[in-house]
Short mmCIF file of C-alpha atoms in Angstrom, two decimals:
data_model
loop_
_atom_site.label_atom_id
_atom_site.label_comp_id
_atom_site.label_asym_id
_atom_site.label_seq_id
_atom_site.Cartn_x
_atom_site.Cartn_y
_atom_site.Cartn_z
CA UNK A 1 32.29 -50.10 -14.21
CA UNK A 2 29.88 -48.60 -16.41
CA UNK A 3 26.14 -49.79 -16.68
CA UNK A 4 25.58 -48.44 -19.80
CA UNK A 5 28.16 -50.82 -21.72
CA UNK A 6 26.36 -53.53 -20.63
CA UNK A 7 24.33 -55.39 -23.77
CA UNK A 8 24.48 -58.56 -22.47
CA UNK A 9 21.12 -59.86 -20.54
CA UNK A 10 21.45 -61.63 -17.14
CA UNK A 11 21.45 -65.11 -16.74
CA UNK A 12 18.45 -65.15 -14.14
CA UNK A 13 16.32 -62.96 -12.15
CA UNK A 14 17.20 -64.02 -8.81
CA UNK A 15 19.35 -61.98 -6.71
CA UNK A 16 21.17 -61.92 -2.75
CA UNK A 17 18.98 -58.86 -1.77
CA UNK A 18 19.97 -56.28 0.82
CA UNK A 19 18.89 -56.58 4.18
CA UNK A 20 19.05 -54.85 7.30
CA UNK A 21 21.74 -57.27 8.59
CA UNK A 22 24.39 -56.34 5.52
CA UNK A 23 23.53 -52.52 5.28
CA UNK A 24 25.54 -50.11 6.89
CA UNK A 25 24.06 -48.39 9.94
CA UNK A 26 20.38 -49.56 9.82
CA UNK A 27 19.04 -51.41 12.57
CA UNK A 28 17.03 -55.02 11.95
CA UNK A 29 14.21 -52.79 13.78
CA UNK A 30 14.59 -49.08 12.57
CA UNK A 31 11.20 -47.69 13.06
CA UNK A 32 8.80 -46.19 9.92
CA UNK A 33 9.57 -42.27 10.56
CA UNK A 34 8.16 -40.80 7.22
CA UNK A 35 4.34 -41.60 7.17
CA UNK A 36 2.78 -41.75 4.26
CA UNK A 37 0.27 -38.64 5.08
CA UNK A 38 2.96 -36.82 6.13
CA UNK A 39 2.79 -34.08 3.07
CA UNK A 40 5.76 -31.79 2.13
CA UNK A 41 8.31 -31.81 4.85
CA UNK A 42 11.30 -29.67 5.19
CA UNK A 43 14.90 -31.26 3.96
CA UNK A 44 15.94 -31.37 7.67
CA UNK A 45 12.98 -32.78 8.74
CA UNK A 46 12.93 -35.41 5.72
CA UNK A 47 16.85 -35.70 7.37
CA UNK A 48 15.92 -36.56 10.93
CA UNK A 49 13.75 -39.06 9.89
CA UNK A 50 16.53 -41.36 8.69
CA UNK A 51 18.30 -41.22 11.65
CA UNK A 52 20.28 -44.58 10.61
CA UNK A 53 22.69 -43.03 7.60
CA UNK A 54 25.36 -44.89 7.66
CA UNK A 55 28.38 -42.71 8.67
CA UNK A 56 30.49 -41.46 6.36
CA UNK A 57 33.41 -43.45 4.56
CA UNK A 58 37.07 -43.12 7.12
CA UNK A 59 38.72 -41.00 4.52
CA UNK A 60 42.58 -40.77 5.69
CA UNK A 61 42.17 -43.35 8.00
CA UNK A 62 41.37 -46.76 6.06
CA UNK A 63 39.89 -45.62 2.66
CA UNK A 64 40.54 -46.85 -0.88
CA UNK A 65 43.10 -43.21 -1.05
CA UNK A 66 44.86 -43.87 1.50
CA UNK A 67 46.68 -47.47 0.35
CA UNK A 68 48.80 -45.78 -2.64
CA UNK A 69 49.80 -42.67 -0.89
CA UNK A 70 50.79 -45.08 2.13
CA UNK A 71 52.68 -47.39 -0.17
CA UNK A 72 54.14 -44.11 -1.57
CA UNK A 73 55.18 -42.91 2.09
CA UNK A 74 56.49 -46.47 2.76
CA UNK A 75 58.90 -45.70 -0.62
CA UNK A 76 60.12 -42.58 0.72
CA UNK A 77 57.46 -39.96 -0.64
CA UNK A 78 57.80 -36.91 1.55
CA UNK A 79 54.22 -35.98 0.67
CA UNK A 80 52.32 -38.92 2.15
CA UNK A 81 51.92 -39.91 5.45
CA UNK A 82 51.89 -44.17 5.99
CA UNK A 83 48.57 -44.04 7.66
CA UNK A 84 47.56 -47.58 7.09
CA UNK A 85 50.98 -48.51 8.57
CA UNK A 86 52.50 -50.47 6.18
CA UNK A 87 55.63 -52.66 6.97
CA UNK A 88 58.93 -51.80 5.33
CA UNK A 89 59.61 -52.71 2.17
CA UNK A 90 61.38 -51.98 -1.58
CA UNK A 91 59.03 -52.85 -3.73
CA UNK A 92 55.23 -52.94 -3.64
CA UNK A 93 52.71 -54.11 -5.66
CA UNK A 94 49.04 -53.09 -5.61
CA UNK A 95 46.11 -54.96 -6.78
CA UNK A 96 43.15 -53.71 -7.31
CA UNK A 97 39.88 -55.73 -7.81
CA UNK A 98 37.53 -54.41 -9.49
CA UNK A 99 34.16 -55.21 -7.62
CA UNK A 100 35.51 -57.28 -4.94
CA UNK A 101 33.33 -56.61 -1.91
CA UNK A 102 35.17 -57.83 1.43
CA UNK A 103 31.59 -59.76 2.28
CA UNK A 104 31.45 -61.39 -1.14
CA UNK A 105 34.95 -62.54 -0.63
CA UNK A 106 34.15 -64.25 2.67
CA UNK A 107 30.93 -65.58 2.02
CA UNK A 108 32.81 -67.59 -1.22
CA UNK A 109 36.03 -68.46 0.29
CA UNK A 110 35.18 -71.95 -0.25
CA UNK A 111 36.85 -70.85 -3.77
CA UNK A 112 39.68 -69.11 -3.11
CA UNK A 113 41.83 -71.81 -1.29
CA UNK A 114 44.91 -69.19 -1.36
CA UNK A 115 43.15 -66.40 -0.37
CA UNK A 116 41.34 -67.81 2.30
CA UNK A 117 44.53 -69.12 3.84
CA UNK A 118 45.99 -65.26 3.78
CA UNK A 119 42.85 -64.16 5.57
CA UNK A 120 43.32 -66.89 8.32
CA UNK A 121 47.13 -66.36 9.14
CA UNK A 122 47.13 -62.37 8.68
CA UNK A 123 46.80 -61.59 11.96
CA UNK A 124 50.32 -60.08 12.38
CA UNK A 125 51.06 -56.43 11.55
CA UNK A 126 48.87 -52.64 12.57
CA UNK A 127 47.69 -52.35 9.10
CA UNK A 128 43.38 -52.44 9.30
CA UNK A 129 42.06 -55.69 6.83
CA UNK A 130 38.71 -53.56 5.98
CA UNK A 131 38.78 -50.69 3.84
CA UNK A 132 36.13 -48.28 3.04
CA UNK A 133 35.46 -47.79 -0.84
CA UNK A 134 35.37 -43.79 -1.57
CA UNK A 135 31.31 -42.41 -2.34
CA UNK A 136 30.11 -43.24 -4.56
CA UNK A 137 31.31 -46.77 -4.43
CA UNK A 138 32.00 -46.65 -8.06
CA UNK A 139 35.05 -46.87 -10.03
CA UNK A 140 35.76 -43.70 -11.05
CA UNK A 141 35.27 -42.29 -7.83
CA UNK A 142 37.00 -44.72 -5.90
CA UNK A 143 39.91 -45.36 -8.79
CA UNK A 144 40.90 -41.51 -8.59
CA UNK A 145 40.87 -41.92 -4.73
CA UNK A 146 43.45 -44.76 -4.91
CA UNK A 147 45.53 -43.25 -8.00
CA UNK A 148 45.52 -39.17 -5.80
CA UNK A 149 45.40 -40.20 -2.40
CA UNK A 150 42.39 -37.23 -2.20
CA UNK A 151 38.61 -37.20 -1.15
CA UNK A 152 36.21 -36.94 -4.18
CA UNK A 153 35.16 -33.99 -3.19
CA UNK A 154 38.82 -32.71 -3.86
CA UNK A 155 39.56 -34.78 -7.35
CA UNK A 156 36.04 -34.14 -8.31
CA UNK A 157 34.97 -37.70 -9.50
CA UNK A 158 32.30 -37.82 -8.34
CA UNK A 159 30.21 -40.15 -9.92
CA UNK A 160 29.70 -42.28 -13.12
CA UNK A 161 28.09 -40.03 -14.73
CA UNK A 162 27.77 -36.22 -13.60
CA UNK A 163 26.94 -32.66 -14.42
CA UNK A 164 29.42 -30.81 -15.92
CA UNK A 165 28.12 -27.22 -14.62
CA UNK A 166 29.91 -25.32 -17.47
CA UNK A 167 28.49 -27.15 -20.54
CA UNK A 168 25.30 -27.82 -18.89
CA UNK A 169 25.03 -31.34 -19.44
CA UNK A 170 25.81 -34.69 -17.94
CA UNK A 171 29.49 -35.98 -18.42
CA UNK A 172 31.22 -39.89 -18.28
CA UNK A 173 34.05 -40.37 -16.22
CA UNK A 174 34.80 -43.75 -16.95
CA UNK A 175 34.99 -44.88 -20.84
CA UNK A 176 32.79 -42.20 -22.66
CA UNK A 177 35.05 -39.48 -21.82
CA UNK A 178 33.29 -35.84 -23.33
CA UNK A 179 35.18 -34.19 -25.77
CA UNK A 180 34.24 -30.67 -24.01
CA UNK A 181 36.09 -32.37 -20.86
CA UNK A 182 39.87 -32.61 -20.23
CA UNK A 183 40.10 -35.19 -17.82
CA UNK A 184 43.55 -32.79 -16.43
CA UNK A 185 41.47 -29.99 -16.13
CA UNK A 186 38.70 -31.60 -14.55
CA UNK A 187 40.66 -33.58 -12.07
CA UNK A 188 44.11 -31.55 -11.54
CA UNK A 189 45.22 -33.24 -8.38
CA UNK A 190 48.91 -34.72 -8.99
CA UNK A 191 48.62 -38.76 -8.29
CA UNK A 192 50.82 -40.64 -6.22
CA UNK A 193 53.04 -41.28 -9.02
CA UNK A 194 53.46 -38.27 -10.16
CA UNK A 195 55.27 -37.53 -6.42
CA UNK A 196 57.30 -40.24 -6.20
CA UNK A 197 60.92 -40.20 -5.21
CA UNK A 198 62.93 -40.32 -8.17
CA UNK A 199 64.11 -43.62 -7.63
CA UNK A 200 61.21 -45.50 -7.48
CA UNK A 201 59.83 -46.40 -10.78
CA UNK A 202 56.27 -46.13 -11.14
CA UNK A 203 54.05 -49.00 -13.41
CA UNK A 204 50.61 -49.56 -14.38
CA UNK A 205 49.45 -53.07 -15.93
CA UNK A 206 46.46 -52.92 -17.04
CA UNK A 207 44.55 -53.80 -19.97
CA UNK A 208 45.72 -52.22 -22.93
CA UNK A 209 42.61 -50.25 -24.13
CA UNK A 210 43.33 -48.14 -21.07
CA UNK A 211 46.60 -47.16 -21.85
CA UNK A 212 45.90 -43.24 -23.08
CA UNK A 213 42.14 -43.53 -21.87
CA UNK A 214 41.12 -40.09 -20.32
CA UNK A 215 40.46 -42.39 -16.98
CA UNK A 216 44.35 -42.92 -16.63
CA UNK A 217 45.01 -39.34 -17.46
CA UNK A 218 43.10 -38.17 -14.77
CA UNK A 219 43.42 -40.80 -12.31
CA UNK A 220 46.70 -42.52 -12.96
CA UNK A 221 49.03 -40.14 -14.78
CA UNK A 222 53.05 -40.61 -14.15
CA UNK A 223 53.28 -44.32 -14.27
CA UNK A 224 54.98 -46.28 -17.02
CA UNK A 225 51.53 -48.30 -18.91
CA UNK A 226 52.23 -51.82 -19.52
CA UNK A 227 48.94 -53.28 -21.02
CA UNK A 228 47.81 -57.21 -21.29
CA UNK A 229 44.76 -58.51 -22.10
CA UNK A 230 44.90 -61.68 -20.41
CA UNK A 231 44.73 -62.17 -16.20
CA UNK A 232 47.94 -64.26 -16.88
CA UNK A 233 49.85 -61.85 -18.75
CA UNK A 234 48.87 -59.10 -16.23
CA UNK A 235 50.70 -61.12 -13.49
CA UNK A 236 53.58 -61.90 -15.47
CA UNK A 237 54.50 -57.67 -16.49
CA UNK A 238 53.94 -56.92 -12.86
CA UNK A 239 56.42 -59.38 -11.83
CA UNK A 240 58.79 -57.98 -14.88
CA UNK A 241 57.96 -54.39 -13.44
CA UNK A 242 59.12 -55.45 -9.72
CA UNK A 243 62.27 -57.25 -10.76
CA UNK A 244 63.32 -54.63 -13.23
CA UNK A 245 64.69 -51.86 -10.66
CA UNK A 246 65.04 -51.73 -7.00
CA UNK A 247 62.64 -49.59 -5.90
CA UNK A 248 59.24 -50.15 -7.73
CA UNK A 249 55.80 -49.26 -6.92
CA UNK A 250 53.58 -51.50 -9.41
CA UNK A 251 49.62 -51.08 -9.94
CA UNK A 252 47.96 -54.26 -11.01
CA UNK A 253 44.07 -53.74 -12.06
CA UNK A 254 42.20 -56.39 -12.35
CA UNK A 255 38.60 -55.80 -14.24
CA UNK A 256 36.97 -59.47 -14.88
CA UNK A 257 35.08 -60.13 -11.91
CA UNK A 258 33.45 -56.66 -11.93
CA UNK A 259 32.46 -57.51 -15.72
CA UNK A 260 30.94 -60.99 -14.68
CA UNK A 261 29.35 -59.34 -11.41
CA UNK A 262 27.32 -56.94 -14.05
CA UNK A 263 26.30 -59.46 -16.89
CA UNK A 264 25.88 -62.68 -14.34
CA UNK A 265 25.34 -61.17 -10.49
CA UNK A 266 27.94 -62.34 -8.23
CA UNK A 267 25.87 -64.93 -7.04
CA UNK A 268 26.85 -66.89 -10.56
CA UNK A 269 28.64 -69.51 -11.60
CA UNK A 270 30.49 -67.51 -14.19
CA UNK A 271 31.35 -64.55 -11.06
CA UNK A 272 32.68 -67.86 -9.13
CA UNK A 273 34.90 -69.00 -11.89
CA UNK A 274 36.26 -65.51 -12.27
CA UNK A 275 36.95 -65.47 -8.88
CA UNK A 276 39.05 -68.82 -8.61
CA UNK A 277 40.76 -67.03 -11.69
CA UNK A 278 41.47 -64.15 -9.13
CA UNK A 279 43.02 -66.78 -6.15
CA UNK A 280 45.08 -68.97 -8.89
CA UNK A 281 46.80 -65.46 -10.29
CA UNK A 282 47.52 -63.87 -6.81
CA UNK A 283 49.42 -67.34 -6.05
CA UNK A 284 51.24 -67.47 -9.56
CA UNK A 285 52.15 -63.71 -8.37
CA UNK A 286 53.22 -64.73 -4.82
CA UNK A 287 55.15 -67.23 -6.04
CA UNK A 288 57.36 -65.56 -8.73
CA UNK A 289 57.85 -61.68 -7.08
CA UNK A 290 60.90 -60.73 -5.50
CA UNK A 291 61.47 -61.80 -2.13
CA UNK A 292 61.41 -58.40 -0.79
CA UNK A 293 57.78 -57.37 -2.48
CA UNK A 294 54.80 -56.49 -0.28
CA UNK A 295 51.57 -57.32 -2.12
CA UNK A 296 48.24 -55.60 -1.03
CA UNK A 297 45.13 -57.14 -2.92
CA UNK A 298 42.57 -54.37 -2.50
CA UNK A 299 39.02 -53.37 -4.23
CA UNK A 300 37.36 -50.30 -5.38
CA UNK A 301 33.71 -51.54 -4.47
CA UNK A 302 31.68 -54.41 -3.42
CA UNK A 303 28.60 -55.29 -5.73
CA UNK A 304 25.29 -56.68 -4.72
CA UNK A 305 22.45 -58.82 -6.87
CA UNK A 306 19.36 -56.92 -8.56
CA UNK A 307 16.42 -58.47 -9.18
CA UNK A 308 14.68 -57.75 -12.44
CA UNK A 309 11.93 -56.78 -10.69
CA UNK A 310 13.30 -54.36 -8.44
CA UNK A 311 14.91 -52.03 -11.38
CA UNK A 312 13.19 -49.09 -11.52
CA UNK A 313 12.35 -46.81 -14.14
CA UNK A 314 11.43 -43.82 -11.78
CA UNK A 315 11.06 -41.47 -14.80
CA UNK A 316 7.80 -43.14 -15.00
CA UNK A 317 6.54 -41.37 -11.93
CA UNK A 318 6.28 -38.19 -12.50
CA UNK A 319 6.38 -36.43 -8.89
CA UNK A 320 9.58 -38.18 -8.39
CA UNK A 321 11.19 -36.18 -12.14
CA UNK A 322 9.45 -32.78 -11.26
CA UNK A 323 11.34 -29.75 -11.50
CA UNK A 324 15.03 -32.24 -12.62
CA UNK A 325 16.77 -30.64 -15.25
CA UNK A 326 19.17 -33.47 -15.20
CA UNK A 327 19.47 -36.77 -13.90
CA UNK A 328 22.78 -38.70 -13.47
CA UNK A 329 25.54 -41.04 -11.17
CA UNK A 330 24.36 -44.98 -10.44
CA UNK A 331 21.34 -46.85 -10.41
CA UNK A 332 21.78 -47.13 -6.71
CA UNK A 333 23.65 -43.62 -6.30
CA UNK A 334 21.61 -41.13 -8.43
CA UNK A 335 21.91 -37.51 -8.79
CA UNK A 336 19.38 -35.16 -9.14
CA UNK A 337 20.17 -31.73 -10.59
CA UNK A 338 17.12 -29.31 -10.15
CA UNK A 339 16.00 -26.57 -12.39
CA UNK A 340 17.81 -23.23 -11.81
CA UNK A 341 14.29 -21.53 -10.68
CA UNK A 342 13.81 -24.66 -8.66
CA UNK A 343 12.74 -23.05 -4.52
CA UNK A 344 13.77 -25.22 -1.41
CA UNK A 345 10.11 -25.64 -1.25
CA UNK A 346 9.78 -27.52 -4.94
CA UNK A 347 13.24 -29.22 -3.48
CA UNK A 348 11.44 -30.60 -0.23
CA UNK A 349 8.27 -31.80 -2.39
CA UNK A 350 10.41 -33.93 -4.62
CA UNK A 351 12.54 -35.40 -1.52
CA UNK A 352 8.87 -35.87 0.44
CA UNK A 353 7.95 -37.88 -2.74
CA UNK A 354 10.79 -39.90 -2.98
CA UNK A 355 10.88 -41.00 0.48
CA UNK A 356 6.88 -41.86 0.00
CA UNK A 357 7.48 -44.18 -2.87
CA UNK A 358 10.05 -45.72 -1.68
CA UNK A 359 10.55 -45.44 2.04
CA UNK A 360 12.61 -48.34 3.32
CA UNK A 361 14.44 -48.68 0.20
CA UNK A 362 16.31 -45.48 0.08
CA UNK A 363 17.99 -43.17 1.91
CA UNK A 364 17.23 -39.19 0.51
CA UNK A 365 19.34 -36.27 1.05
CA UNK A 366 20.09 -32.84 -0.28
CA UNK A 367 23.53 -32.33 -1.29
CA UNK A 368 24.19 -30.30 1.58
CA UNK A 369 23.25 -32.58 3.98
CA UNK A 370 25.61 -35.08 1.65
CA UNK A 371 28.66 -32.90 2.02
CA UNK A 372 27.96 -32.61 5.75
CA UNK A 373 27.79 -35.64 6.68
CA UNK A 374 31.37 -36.02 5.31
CA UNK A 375 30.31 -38.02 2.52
CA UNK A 376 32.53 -36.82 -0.04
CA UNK A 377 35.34 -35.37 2.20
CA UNK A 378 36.22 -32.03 1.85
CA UNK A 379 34.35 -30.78 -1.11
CA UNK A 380 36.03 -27.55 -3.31
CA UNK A 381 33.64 -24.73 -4.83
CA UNK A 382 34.79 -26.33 -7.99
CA UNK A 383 33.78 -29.47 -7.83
CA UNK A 384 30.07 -29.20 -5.52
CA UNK A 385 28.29 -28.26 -8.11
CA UNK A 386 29.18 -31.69 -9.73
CA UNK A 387 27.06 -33.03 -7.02
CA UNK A 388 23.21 -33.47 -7.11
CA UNK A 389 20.87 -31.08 -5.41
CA UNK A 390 19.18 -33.94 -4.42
CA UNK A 391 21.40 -37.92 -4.12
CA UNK A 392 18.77 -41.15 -3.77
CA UNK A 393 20.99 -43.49 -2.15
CA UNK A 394 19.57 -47.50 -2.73
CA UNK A 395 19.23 -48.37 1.13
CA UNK A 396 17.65 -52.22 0.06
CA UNK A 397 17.70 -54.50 -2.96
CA UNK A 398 16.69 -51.74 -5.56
CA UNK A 399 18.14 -49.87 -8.42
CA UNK A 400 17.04 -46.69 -10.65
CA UNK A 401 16.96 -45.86 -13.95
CA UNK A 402 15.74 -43.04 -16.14
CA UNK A 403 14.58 -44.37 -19.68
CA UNK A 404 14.99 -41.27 -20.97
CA UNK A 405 18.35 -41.15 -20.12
CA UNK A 406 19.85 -44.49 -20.96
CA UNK A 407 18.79 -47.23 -23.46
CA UNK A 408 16.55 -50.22 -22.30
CA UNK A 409 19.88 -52.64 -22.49
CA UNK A 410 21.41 -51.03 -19.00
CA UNK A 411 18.33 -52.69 -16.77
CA UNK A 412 19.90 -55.76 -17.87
CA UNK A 413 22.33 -55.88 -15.57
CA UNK A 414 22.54 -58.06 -12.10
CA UNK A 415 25.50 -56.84 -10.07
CA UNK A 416 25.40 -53.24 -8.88
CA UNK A 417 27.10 -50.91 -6.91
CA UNK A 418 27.18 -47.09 -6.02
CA UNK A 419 25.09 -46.80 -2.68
CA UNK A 420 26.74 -46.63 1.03
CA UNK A 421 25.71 -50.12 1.91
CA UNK A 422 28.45 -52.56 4.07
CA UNK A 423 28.21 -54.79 1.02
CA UNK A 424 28.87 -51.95 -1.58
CA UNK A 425 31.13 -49.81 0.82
CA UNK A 426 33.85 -52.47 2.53
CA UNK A 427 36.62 -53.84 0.47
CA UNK A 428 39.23 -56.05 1.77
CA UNK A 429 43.36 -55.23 2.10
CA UNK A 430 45.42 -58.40 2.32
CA UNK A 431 49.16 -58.37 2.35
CA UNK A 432 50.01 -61.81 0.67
CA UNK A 433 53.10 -62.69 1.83
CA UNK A 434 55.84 -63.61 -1.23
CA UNK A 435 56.54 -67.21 -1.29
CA UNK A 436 59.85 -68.11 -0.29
CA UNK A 437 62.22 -68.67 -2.90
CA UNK A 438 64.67 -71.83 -2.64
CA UNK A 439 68.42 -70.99 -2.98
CA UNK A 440 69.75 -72.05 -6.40
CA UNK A 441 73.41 -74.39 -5.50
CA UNK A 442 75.82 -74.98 -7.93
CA UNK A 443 75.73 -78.55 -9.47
CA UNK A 444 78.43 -80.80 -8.92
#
């Protein structure tokens, strides 16, 4: 969801941090390779001394993309393999959470009674229980990855913010939509919907300011909208969509614990409540779906705590801004777009000076190095020069901003997300089971 919105300031300064033990791929002991002295080094040098990048997200294997176009195959869609191996089934419903991180939800099962209970008898069935959020583990990368069944570097979403090479400037994909950008154009990938078999009728509940928003369009196009504002309502339309035709294939969003992760943390009171919200409408769903309904309860990111004093304003430093034309993506997922003059040379002295600064705390790479590591799948001549010349990826319990870029509010907020972390990257996939439904007899 988008930093930028947020106005609200957080409710206090401490924060879970990121450690060795929940990061992806670096080791409690991962020696200091980039000394301090070391002066300009070249971009595979500066490469092979972070030997412990996490690998790359298991696109087509057990990714965020690959649970609607499996649902779809399930359904009878020719153009989708079932590669998560879902069971058989009529109708399926799909709920996405919005910031639910598969640690977060097992460190604070304590409040989700239902949930927790699903986690402990699902061991039945092929179907993998971790997914891997799409890169950048944001939403509109990882919500046009669920709604295409493609890599970003095919649907082109590939970050909150990016540069849109034709207009020269830096573009939202999420709620500030350009007007100089048609979200069809820029992402022309057909969605899952949009291939279904004609007899399975496609539904999106969501809330209703998204029902024309150019996020849907792009991401989500082909689906019948059904918008509620409250988590209640939500459940109740999904169950209306399933029980309305035989064959159904119903997306259920679900945005407030993502919002209270950003204003609160998810180390809050207000994220916990929001979460026990989550458990009680998964049950009310479970309990009133048709019999023959698989649910999947899935999440487009994790989120991790902030603390004030480890937001950045790296625009302050000015080795670490020489020679960027533009700046754009995440606080912990940041793009760098060099001047078009810009030599590998000037590239390798601004990489050499990130890495100085900040050493343990981030991971730097050029985006070739990005793209070959597989971090954006298969990436189209179209959509790579979306990417940064140069990505900062937040290895530790740090985010960065550019004051130039956005307004003073956006440091306010506590939950973040957008890095390759294990508590940013892994998302959950339970299949809640419907509750069984008593036979109605006939009263004497």
């Amino acid at each position: 969801m988008p930093v930028l919105a947020a106005s609200q300031p957080s409710a206090h300064d401490w924060a879970v941090h990121i450690t060795a033990d929940n990061a992806v791929g670096v080791p409690e002991t991962a020696p200091e390779t980039i000394p301090s002295s070391a002066g300009t080094l070249s971009s595979d040098a500066l490469l092979a001394g972070q030997s412990d990048l996490p690998a790359a997200p298991a696109y087509g294997k057990a990714s965020i993309g690959d649970v609607l176009s499996s649902a779809a195959a399930v359904l009878g869609a020719q153009a989708y393999t079932n590669v998560l191996k879902l069971p058989a089934a009529q109708r399926i419903c799909v709920v996405l959470v919005d910031g639910l991180g598969k640690s977060l939800l097992k460190q604070r099962a304590s409040h989700t009674p239902f949930l927790r209970g699903i986690m402990a008898a699902d061991s039945g069935g092929e179907h993998p229980r971790t997914l891997h959020a799409a890169f950048p583990s944001t939403t509109a990368t990882s919500l046009t990855a669920l709604g295409t069944g493609a890599v970003p570097g095919q649907h082109g979403m590939v970050g909150y913010d990016v540069l849109d090479p034709r207009q020269d400037k830096v573009v939202n994909l999420l709620g500030n939509w350009d007007s100089g950008v048609d979200p069809l154009r820029w992402q022309p990938i057909p969605t899952v919907f949009e291939k279904l078999p004609s007899d399975v009728a496609a539904t999106t509940v969501s809330l209703p300011k998204f029902a024309d928003s150019a996020m849907t369009r792009a991401a989500l196009r082909g689906s019948q909208f059904s918008g509620a504002t409250s988590t209640h309502a939500r459940v109740e339309q999904a169950v209306e969509a399933l029980a309305a035709t035989p064959k159904a294939l119903v997306y259920l969003y679900w945005s407030e614990l993502d919002k209270a992760g950003h204003h609160y943390g998810a180390d809050s009171p207000q994220w916990e409540r929001q979460l026990e919200e989550l458990d009680a409408g998964m049950k009310r769903l479970a309990a009133a779906a048709p019999s023959d309904t698989l649910i999947l309860l899935t999440a487009d990111h994790g989120m991790v705590d902030i603390p004030r004093r480890d937001r950045i304003d790296y625009s302050e430093i000015p080795e670490l801004v020489e020679g960027v034309r533009h700046t754009a993506g995440e606080p912990r997922m940041v793009h760098l777009y060099l001047e078009p003059e810009a030599t590998p040379e000037s590239r390798d002295r601004l990489m050499t000076a990130w890495l100085e600064h900040f050493r343990r705390k981030a991971w730097v790479l050029t985006r070739e190095q990005a793209v070959a590591a597989g971090y954006f799948g298969t990436v189209t001549d179209s959509v790579a020069n979306r990417i940064g010349d140069v990505l900062i990826l937040a290895r530790e319990s740090v985010a960065f901003y550019d004051l130039r870029r956005v307004r003073l509010q956006a440091m306010d907020v506590v939950g973040q997300h957008g890095s390759i972390t294990k508590a940013e990257r892994e998302v959950p996939l339970l299949r809640i089971p419907v509750t069984a439904k008593k036979a109605k007899g006939k009263r004497r």
